[in-house]
XYZ file of C-alpha atoms in Angstrom:
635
model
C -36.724 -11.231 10.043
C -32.809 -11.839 10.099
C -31.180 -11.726 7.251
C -28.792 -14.740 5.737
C -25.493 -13.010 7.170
C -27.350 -12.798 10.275
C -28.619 -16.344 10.284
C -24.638 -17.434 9.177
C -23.252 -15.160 12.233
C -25.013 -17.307 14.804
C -24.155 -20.801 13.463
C -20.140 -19.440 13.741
C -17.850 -21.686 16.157
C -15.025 -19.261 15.291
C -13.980 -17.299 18.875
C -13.816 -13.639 16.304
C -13.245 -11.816 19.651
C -9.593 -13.693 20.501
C -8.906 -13.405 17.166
C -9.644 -9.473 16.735
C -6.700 -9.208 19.309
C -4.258 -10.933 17.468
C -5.165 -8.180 14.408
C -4.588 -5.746 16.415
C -3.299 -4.288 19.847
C -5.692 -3.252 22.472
C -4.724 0.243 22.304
C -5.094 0.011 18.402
C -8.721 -0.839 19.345
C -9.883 1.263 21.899
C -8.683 3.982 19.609
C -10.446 2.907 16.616
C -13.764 2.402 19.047
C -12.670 6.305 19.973
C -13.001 7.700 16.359
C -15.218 5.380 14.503
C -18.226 6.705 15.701
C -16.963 10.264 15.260
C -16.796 9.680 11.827
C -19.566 7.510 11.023
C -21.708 10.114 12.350
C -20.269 13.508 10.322
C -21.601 14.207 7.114
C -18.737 15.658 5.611
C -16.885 12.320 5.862
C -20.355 10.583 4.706
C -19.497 8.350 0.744
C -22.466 7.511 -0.733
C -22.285 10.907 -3.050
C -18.735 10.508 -3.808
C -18.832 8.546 -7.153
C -20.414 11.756 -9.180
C -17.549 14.394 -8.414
C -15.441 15.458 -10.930
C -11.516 15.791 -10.656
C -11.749 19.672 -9.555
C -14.727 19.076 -7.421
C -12.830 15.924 -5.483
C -9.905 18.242 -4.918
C -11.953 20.116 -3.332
C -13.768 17.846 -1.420
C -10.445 16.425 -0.045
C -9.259 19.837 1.274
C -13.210 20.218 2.870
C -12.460 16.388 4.828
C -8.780 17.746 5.401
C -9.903 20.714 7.100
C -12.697 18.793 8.633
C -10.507 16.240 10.448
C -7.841 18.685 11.704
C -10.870 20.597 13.445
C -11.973 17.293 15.048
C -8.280 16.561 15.692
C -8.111 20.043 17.871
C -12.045 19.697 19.506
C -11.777 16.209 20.623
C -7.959 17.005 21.865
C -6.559 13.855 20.022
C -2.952 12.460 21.010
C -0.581 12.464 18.277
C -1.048 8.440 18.079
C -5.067 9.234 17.724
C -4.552 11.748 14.966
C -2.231 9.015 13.092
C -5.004 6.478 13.526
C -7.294 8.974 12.344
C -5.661 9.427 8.969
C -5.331 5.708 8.330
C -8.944 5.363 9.409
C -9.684 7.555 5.534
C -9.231 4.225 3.449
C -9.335 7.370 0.648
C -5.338 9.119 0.802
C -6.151 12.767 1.627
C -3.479 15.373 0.533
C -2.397 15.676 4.276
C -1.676 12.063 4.343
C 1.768 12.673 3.127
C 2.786 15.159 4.620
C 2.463 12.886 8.411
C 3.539 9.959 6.132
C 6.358 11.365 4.136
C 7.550 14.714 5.047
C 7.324 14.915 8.859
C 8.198 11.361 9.348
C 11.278 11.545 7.188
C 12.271 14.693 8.584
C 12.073 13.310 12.203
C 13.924 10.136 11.460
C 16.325 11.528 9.023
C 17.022 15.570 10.516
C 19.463 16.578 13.291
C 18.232 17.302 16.589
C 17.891 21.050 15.696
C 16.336 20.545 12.377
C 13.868 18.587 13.982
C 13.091 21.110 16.333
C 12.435 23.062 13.946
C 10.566 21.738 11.463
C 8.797 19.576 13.315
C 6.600 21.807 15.644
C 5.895 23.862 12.256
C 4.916 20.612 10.362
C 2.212 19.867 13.748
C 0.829 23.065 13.952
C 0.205 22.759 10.106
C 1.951 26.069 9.239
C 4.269 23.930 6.937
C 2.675 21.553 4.674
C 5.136 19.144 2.868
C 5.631 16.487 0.449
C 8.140 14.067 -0.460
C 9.233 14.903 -4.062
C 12.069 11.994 -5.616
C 10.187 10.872 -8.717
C 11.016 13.095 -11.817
C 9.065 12.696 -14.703
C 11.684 10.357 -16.583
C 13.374 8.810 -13.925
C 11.483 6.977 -10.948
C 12.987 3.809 -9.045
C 16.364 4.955 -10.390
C 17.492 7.218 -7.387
C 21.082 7.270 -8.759
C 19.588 8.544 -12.185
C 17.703 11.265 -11.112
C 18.461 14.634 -12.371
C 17.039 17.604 -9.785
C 20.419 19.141 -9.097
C 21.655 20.853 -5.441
C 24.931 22.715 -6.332
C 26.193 24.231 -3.221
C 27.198 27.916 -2.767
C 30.137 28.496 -0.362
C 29.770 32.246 -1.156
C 26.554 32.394 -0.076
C 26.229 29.249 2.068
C 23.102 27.991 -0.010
C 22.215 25.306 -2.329
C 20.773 26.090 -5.556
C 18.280 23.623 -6.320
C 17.389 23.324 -10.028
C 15.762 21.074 -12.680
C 17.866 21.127 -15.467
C 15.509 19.320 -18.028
C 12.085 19.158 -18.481
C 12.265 15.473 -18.060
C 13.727 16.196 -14.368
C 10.674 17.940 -13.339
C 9.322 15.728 -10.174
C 6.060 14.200 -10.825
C 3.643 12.042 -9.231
C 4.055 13.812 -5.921
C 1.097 13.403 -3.445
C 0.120 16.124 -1.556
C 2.205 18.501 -4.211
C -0.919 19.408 -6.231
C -2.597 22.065 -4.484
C -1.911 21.933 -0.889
C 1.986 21.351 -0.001
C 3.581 24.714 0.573
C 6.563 22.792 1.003
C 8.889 20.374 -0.310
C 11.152 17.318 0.835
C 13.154 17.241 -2.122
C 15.886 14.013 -2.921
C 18.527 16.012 -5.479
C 22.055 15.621 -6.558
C 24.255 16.827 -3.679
C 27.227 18.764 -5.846
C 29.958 20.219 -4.040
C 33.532 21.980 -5.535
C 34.682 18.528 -4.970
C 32.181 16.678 -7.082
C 28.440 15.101 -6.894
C 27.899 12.807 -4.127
C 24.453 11.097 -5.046
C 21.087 11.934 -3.926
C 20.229 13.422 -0.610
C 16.653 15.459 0.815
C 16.643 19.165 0.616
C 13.808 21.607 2.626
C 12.389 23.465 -0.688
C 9.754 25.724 0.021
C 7.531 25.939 -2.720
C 4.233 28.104 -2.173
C 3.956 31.297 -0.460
C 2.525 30.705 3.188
C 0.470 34.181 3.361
C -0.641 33.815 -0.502
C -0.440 29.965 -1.277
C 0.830 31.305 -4.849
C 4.099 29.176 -6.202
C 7.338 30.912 -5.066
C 9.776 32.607 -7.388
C 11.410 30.508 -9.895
C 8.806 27.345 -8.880
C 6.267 25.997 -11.525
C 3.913 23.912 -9.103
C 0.536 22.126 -9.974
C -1.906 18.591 -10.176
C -1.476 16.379 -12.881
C -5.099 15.715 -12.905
C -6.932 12.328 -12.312
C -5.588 8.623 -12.599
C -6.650 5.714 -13.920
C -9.632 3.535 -12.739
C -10.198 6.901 -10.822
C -8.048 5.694 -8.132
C -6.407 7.766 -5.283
C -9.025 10.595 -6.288
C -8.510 12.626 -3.407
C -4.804 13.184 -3.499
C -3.867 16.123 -5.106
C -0.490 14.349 -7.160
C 1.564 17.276 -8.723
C 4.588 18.048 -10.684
C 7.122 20.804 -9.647
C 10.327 22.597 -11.708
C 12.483 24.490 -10.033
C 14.872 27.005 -11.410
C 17.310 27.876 -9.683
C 15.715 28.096 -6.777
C 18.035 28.676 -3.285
C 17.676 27.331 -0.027
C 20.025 27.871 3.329
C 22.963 25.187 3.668
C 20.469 24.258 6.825
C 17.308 22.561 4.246
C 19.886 19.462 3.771
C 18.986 16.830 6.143
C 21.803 15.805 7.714
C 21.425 13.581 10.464
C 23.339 10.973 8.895
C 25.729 12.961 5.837
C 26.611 16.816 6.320
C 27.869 19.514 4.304
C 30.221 22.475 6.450
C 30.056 25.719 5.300
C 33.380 25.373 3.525
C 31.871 22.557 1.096
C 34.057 19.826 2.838
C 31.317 16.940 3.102
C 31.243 14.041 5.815
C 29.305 10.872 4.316
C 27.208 8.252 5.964
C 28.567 5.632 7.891
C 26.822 3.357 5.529
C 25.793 4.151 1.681
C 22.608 2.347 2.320
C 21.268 4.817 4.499
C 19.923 7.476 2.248
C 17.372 4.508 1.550
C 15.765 4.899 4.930
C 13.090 6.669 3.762
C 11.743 4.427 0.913
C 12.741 1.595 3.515
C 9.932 3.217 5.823
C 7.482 3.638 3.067
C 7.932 0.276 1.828
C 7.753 -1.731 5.353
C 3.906 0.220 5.529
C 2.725 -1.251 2.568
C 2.035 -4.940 3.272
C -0.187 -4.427 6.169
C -2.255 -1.869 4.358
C -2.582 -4.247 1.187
C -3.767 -6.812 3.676
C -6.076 -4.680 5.157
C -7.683 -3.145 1.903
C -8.227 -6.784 0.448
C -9.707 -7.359 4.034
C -12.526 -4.991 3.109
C -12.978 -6.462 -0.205
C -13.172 -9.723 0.875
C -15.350 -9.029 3.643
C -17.787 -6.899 1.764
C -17.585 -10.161 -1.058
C -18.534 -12.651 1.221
C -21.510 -11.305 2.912
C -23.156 -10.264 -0.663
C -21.869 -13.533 -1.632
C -24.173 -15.235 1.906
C -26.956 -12.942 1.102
C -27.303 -13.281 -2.967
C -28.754 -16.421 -3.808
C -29.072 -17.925 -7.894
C -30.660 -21.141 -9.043
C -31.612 -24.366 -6.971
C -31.245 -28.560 -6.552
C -34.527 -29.060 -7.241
C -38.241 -27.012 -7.826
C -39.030 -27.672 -4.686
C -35.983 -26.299 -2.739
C -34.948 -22.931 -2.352
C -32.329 -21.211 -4.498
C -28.598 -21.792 -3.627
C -26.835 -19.221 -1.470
C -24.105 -18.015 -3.730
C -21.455 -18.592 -1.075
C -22.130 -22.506 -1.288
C -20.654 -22.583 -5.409
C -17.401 -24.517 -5.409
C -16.022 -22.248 -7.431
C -16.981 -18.863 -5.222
C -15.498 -20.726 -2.063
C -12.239 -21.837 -3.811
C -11.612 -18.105 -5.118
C -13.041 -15.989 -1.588
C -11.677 -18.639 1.429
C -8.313 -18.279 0.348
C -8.581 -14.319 -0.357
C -9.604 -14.244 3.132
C -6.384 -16.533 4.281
C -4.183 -14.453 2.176
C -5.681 -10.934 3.828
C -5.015 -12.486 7.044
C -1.544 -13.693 6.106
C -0.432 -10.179 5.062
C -1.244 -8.400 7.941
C 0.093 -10.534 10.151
C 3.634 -10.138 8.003
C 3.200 -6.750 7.949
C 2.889 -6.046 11.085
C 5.922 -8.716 11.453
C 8.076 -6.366 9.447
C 6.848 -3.290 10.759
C 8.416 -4.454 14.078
C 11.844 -5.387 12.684
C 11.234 -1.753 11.001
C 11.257 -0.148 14.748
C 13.714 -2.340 16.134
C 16.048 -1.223 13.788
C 14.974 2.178 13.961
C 15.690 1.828 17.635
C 19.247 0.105 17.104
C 20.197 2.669 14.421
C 19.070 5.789 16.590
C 20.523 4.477 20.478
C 23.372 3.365 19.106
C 23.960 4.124 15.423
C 23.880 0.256 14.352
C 22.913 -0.741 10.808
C 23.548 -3.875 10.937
C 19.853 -5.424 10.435
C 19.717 -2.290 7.425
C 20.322 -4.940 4.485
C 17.262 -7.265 5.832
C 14.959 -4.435 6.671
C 15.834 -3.282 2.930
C 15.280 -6.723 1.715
C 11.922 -7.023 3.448
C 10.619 -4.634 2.679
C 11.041 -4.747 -0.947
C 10.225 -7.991 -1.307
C 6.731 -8.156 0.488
C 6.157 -4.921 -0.866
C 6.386 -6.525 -4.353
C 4.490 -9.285 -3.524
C 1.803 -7.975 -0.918
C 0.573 -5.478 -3.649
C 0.818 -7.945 -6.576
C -1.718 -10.642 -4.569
C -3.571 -8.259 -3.120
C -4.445 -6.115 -6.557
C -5.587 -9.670 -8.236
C -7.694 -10.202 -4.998
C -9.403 -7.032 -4.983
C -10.379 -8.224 -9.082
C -10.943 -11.547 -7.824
C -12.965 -10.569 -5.149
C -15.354 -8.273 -7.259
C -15.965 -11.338 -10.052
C -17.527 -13.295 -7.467
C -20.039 -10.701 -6.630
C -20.921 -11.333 -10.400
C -22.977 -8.190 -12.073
C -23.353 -6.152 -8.965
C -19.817 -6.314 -8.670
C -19.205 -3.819 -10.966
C -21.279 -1.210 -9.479
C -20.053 1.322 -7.343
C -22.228 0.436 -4.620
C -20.457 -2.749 -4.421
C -17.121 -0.655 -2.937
C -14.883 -3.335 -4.111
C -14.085 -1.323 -7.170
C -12.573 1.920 -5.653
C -10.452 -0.264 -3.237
C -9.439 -1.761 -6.439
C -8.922 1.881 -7.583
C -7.058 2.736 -4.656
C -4.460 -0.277 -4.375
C -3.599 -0.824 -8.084
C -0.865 1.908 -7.974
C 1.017 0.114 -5.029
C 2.627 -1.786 -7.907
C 4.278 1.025 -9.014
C 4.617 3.565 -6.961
C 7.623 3.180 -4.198
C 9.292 1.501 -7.060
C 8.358 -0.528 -9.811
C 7.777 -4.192 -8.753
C 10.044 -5.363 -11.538
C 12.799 -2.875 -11.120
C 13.184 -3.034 -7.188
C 12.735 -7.262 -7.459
C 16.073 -7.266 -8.976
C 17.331 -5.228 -5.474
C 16.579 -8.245 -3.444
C 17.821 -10.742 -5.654
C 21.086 -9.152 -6.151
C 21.418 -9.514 -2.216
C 20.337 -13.351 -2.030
C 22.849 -13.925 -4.581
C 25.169 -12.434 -2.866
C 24.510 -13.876 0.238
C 24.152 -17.475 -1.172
C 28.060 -16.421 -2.843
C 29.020 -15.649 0.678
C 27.832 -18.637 2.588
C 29.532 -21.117 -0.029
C 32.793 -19.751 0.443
C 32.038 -19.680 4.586
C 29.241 -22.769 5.418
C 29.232 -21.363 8.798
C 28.711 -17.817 8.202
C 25.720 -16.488 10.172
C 22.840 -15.144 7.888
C 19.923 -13.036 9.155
C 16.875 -15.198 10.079
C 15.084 -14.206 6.886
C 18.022 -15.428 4.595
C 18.422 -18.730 6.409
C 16.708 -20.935 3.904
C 20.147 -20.372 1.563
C 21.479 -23.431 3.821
C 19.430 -25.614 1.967
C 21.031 -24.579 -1.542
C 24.710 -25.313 -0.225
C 23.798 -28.423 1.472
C 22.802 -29.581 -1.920
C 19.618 -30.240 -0.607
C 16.083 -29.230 -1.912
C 14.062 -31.582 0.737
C 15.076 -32.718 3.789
C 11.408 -33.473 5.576
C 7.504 -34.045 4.401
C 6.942 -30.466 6.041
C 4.922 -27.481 4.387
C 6.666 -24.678 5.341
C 10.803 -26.418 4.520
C 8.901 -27.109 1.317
C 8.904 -23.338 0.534
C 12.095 -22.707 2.066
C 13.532 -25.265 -0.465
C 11.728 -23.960 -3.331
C 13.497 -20.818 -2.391
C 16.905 -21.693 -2.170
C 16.325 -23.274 -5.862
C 15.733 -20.758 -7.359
C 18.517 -18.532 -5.786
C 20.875 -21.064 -6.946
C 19.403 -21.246 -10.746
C 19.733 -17.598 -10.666
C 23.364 -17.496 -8.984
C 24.361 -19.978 -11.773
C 22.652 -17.670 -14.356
C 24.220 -14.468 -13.503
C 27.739 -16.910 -12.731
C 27.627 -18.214 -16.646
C 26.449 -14.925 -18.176
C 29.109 -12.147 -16.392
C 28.496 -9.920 -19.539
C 24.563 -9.795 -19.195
C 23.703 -6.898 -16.401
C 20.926 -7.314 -13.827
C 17.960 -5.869 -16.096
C 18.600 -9.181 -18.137
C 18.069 -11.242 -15.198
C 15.039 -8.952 -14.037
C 12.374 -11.472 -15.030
C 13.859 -14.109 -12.805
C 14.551 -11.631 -10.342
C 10.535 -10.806 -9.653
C 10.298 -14.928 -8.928
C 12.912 -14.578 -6.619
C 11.903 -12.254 -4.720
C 8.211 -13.198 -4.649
C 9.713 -16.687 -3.021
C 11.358 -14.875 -0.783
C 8.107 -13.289 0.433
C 6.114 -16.362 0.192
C 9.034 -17.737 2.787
C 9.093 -14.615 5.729
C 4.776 -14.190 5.234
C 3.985 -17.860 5.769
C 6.787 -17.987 8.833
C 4.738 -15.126 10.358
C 1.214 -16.362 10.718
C 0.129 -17.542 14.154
C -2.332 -20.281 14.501
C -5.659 -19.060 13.446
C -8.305 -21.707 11.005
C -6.963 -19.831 8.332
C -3.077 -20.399 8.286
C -2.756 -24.082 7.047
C -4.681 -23.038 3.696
C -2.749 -19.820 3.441
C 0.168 -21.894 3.167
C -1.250 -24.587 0.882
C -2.931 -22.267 -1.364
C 0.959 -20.558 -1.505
C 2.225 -23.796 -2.505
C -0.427 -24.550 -5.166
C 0.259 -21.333 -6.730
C 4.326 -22.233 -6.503
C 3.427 -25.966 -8.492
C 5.265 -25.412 -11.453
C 8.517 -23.862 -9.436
C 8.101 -26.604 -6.855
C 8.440 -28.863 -9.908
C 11.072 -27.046 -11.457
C 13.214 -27.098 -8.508
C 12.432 -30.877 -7.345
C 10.633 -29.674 -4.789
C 8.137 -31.955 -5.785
C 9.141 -34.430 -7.780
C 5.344 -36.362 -9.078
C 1.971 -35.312 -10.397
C 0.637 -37.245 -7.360
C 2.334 -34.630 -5.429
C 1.029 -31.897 -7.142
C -2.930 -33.345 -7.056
C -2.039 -34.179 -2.908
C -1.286 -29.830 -2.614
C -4.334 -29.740 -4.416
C -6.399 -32.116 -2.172
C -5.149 -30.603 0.882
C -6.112 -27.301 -0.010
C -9.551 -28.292 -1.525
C -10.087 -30.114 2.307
C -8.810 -26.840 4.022
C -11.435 -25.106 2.226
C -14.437 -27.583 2.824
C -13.457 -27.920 6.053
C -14.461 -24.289 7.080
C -18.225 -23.561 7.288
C -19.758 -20.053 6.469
C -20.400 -19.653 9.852
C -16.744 -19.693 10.616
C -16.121 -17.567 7.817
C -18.306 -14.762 8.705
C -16.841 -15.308 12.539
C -13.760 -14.954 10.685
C -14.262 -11.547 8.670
C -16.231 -10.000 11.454
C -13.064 -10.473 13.686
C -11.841 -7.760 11.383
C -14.329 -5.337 13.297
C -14.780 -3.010 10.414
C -17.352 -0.536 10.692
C -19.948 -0.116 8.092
C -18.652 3.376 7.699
C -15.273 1.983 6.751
C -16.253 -0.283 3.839
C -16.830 1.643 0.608
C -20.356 0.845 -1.109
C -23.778 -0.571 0.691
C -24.004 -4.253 0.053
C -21.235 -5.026 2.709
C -22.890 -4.012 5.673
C -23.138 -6.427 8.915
C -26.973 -6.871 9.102
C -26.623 -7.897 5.656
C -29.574 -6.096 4.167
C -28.142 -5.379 0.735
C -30.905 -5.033 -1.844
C -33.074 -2.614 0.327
C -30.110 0.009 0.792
C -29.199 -0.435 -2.735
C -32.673 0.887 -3.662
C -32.475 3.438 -1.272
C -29.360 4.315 -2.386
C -30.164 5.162 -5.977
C -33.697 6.323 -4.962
C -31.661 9.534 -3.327
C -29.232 10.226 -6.513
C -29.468 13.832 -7.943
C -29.970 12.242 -11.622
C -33.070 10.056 -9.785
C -34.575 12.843 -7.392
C -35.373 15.489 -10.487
C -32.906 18.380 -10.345
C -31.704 17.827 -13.577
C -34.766 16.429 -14.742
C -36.123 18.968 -16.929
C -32.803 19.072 -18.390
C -32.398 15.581 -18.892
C -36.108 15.596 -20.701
C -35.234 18.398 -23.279
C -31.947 16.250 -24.363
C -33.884 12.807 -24.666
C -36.682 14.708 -26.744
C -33.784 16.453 -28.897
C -33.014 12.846 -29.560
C -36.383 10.832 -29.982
C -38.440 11.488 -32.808
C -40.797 13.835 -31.280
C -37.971 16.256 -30.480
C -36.365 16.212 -33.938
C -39.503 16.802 -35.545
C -40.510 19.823 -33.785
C -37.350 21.834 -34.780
C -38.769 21.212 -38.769
C-alpha cells in the first residue's frame, strides 16, 4: 500500500526534473549519482549509531570515516573535483575538511608559484595535514587585534613565531585537534622596520613520523560544543613559543619579505582578506542546502503524520494541511531555494574575480566580493539557523528526537553565526562601505557603482518609490536605511562604528535581502520568497515610507497568504524531491522518500544497544539498587 508521500508524489504538476538542473550543473549531478551509492552502501559511513558516541569515541570515529574516504578516494581513482564533492557529500565536517577547505585552498590561491609547488603536491598526497589557525582565544573577527607574533630574523633568515599571552593562544581551529600536523597561521608580520599587520605563516606543528607536538608547540581539542554540533571536527587550540620557521612559510604571492627584511606590500590592503572572502562566499549555498534537508525531511513527516479530524466520520487531518504548518514550512522551502540560488550567484562573482585578480592582477570587483560575502553570510546563516528550529516545531514531539535529523543539522549550522566572524561585528564591515559609497555618489550622481550597490540611486534621488513593483520595493527599503544610517554616523562624528553596530546588522541584512531576491530564477517558489522577505521587512518598509498604510501592510500579507494556498502538496513534494537527496544524506529515519516513517522508527530503536540487552543485566542491578526490592536486600 503507498504511503501518503507516495500518494502526494503522484498528484505533483511540478516538472522536479527541470528544476533539479537549475540546482545544480549536470556534472554536479552525475558526480553525486557517482558517489551516492558508494556511500549509502558502506557501513563505516552508515548514522543510525551515531547519537550514543561520546566526544573521544566521535574523534575517533571521524579519523575511521577520514581514513575510510581517502581509501575510496584512491580505489575508485576519483578526480580531484570528485574527491571535493565527496567531502561536501559528509553533511558532518570531518577533520580533513579543512585542510581541502582552508589550508590547501588558501595556500593555492594565496602562495607563489614555487610555494605552491611545493606544498601543494604534499597537502594531496596527505603527507601534510593543515589547518587554518587566525582565531586566538581573546581576539576573533578582529584580525588587526590579534596577537600571534612573526618577528623576522635577518641573521638567520627565519621568522620566530610566538604567542606572547595566553589569551593569544589560537583557538577554535578545525582540524587542529588531533589530526593537523600542520599549520596556516595569520600572525603579526614584524620586521626591523616595524609590524605590518597580519599575514599566513607555514607552522609545522606535529611531528610527521611520531604525530607528537613539535618543540616549543602546546597542541590539542578543546572538547565538544554546544547542542553537540560539529561533533566530528577535532577544534583545537595551539601556543607557540618561539617557534621558527624558514623566511619561505610566509605566503607571499601578493606581500613579500627579502632576506634583508626590506618588505614589498600588496597592491591593495584588502587583499590579505582573500581568504575569509573565500570562506565566507561558501557559506550561503551550504546554509541553503542544510535547511534544504530540514525542510525536506519536515514536510514529508509533516504529509505522513496525521492528528485530529472535521468530523467522526472523516479521517484524521494530514498535518501538512494546518494553516499554521503551511505558513511556517512553504516559505522555509522558498527561502532554501532562494539561498542557493544566491549562493551559487556569489560563488560565481567569487571565481570571476579570482580569475581577474590571478590573469591580470585586477581587484577591482575585491570591495563587492568582500561586501557579498559578508553580508549574505550574515544573513544566510541567521534565516537559515531559525529555519532549521522552525522546521523541527512543526514536526511537533517527534521533532525533538534524534531520529527526526533536523536537530543535528540544527547542531551543525548554529555556529555559522559566529564563526568566520561574528554576524554583528562583520555587519558593521558592509555598512561602513554602503555609507561610503552612498557619500561618494552624492558628491558624483553619475559615478558608476557595482551592480550590487545600485539601489543607493534611489537614496540621492530623494526617492523611496518610484513603481508598484516587489523587488524596487526592497531596493528602496534599502537605500532608507543607508541614508538613516549615513545621517546617524554624519550627526554623531564622535560615536565609533561599534555604536552604530546595531543598525549596522539591519543594513546589511537589507542588503542581502536586495542581491538574494535579484538572483532567483523563475521557479513556483520565487514570488513568495520575495513576499515572505517583504512581510518580514513590514516595520522597516514602514519606517522608511516604503509603505506608507496598514492596507499596504495586510495586501503583503494577502499576497503571501495566496502564494502559499496557491501551491498544493503535490507541488511541494515535486518541489523538495527536485532536491534529489538521497536517503543516506538526510540525518534521522522519518525523512525518507517512500515515506514509511513509523515502521523504521520502530526498527530503529528495536536495534539500540540499551534495547537489544548488552547492558541489560547492568541496567537491572541499577534499577533494583533503586526500587524498593533492591534497597531492602542490602539491610
Amino acid at each position: 500500500m503507498p504511503s501518503d508521500l507516495e500518494l502526494a508524489r503522484a498528484t505533483s504538476s511540478v516538472d522536479a526534473e527541470s528544476i533539479a538542473a537549475l540546482l545544480r550543473t549536470p556534472n554536479e549531478r552525475a558526480v553525486r549519482a557517482k558517489l551516492l551509492p558508494i556511500f549509502a552502501a558502506d557501513q563505516v559511513f552508515a548514522k543510525t549509531s551515531r547519537p550514543f558516541k561520546n566526544h573521544a569515541q566521535n574523534m575517533l570515529y571521524a579519523l575511521e570515516m577520514s581514513k575510510r574516504i581517502l581509501e575510496l578516494r584512491d580505489t575508485h581513482k576519483w578526480t580531484h573535483e570528485e574527491w571535493k564533492a565527496a567531502l561536501d557529500l559528509q553533511n558532518d565536517s570531518l577533520p580533513i575538511t579543512l585542510h581541502e577547505g582552508a589550508f590547501a585552498t588558501v595556500i593555492e590561491a594565496q602562495g607563489t608559484d614555487a610555494q605552491r609547488d611545493f606544498w601543494i603536491p604534499k597537502c594531496r598526497s596527505y603527507q601534510v595535514i593543515g589547518c587554518y589557525a587566525q582565531t586566538e582565544l581573546a581576539h576573533g573577527s578582529n584580525v588587526q587585534g590579534l596577537e600571534t607574533i612573526a618577528k623576522f630574523d635577518p641573521a638567520t633568515d627565519e621568522y620566530i613565531v610566538s604567542s606572547p599571552r595566553r589569551e593569544s593562544t589560537k583557538w577554535w581551529i578545525g582540524g587542529m585537534g588531533v589530526l593537523a600536523n600542520h599549520a596556516l597561521v595569520q600572525a603579526i608580520l614584524e620586521l626591523p622596520s616595524g609590524r605590518k599587520g597580519p599575514h599566513l605563516f607555514i607552522v609545522p606543528i606535529r611531528n610527521q613520523t611520531t604525530h607528537r607536538p613539535l618543540p616549543n608547540v602546546t597542541v590539542g581539542d578543546i572538547g565538544p560544543k554546544a547542542y553537540g554540533g560539529f561533533c566530528y571536527m577535532d577544534n583545537g587550540y595551539l601556543h607557540l613559543s618561539s617557534v621558527r620557521i624558514p623566511r619561505a612559510n610566509m605566503l607571499q604571492r601578493f606581500a613579500s619579505v627579502s632576506a634583508d627584511g626590506s618588505y614589498t606590500p600588496a597592491k591593495h590592503d584588502k587583499l590579505s582578506y582573500g581568504s575569509m572572502v573565500a570562506l565566507r562566499a561558501g557559506i550561503p549555498i551550504n546554509s541553503g542546502w542544510n535547511l534544504a534537508r530540514a525542510v525536506t525531511i519536515a514536510i514529508r513527516y509533516c504529509i505522513n503524520r496525521r492528528q485530529f479530524s472535521p468530523s467522526k466520520t472523516e479521517v484524521e487531518s494530514q498535518v501538512l494541511t494546518y494553516a499554521s504548518t503551511k505558513m511556517r514550512l512553504y516559505p522555509l522551502l522558498a527561502r532554501s531555494y532562494a539561498y542557493i540560488f544566491a549562493g551559487r550567484s556569489l560563488w560565481a562573482l567569487y571565481q570571476q574575480f579570482l580569475e581577474s585578480l590571478t590573469k591580470d592582477g585586477d581587484i577591482s570587483m575585491l570591495p563587492e566580493i568582500h561586501a557579498l560575502s559578508t553580508a549574505l553570510k550574515v544573513k544566510a546563516t541567521w534565516d537559515c539557523v531559525s529555519g532549521l528550529e522552525e522546521a523541527r516545531k512543526c514536526m511537533g514531539g517527534h521533532g525533538f528526537s534524534h531520529m527526526s535529523g533536523v536537530g543535528s543539522l540544527f547542531a551543525a549550522q548554529t555556529p555559522s553565526q559566529t564563526y568566520e566572524g561574528d554576524n554583528y561585528v562583520i555587519s558593521q564591515q558592509i555598512a561602513r562601505a554602503l555609507v561610503k559609497a552612498l557619500g561618494f555618489l552624492k558628491q558624483m550622481p553619475d559615478a558608476p557603482l557595482p551592480d550590487s550597490f545600485a539601489y543607493l540611486r534611489l537614496a540621492v534621488n530623494g526617492l523611496r518609490i518610484t513603481k508598484d513593483d516587489d523587488l524596487h520595493m526592497l531596493h528602496a527599503r534599502t537605500a532608507g536605511l543607508v541614508e538613516e544610517l549615513a545621517k546617524e554616523v554624519a550627526t554623531n562624528p564622535e560615536k565609533g562604528w561599534t555604536d552604530h553596530s546595531w543598525t549596522a546588522a539591519r543594513v546589511a541584512a537589507a542588503h542581502a535581502d536586495v542581491f538574494v531576491c535579484s538572483s532567483l530564477p523563475e521557479t513556483p517558489l520565487t514570488k513568495l520568497h520575495i513576499l515572505s522577505t517583504l512581510v518580514a521587512a513590514l516595520p522597516e518598509l514602514l519606517e522608511t515610507g516604503v509603505v506608507t498604510s496598514a492596507q499596504s501592510a495586510k495586501e503583503l500579507r494577502r499576497r503571501q497568504g495566496a502564494e502559499v494556498e496557491g501551491l498544493s502538496i503535490g507541488d511541494v513534494v515535486g518541489l523538495t524531491d527536485a532536491f534529489e537527496f538521497d536517503d543516506w544524506e538526510l540525518p534521522g529515519v522519518v525523512g525518507g522518500k517512500e515515506g514509511m516513517v513509523y515502521g523504521k522508527m520502530l526498527k530503529t530503536v528495536e536495534e539500540w544497544d540499551i534495547n537489544k540487552g548488552e547492558m541489560g543485566e547492568e541496567i537491572r542491578r541499577m534499577a533494583l539498587e533503586i526500587t524498593g526490592k533492591g534497597r531492602r536486600s542490602k539491610l
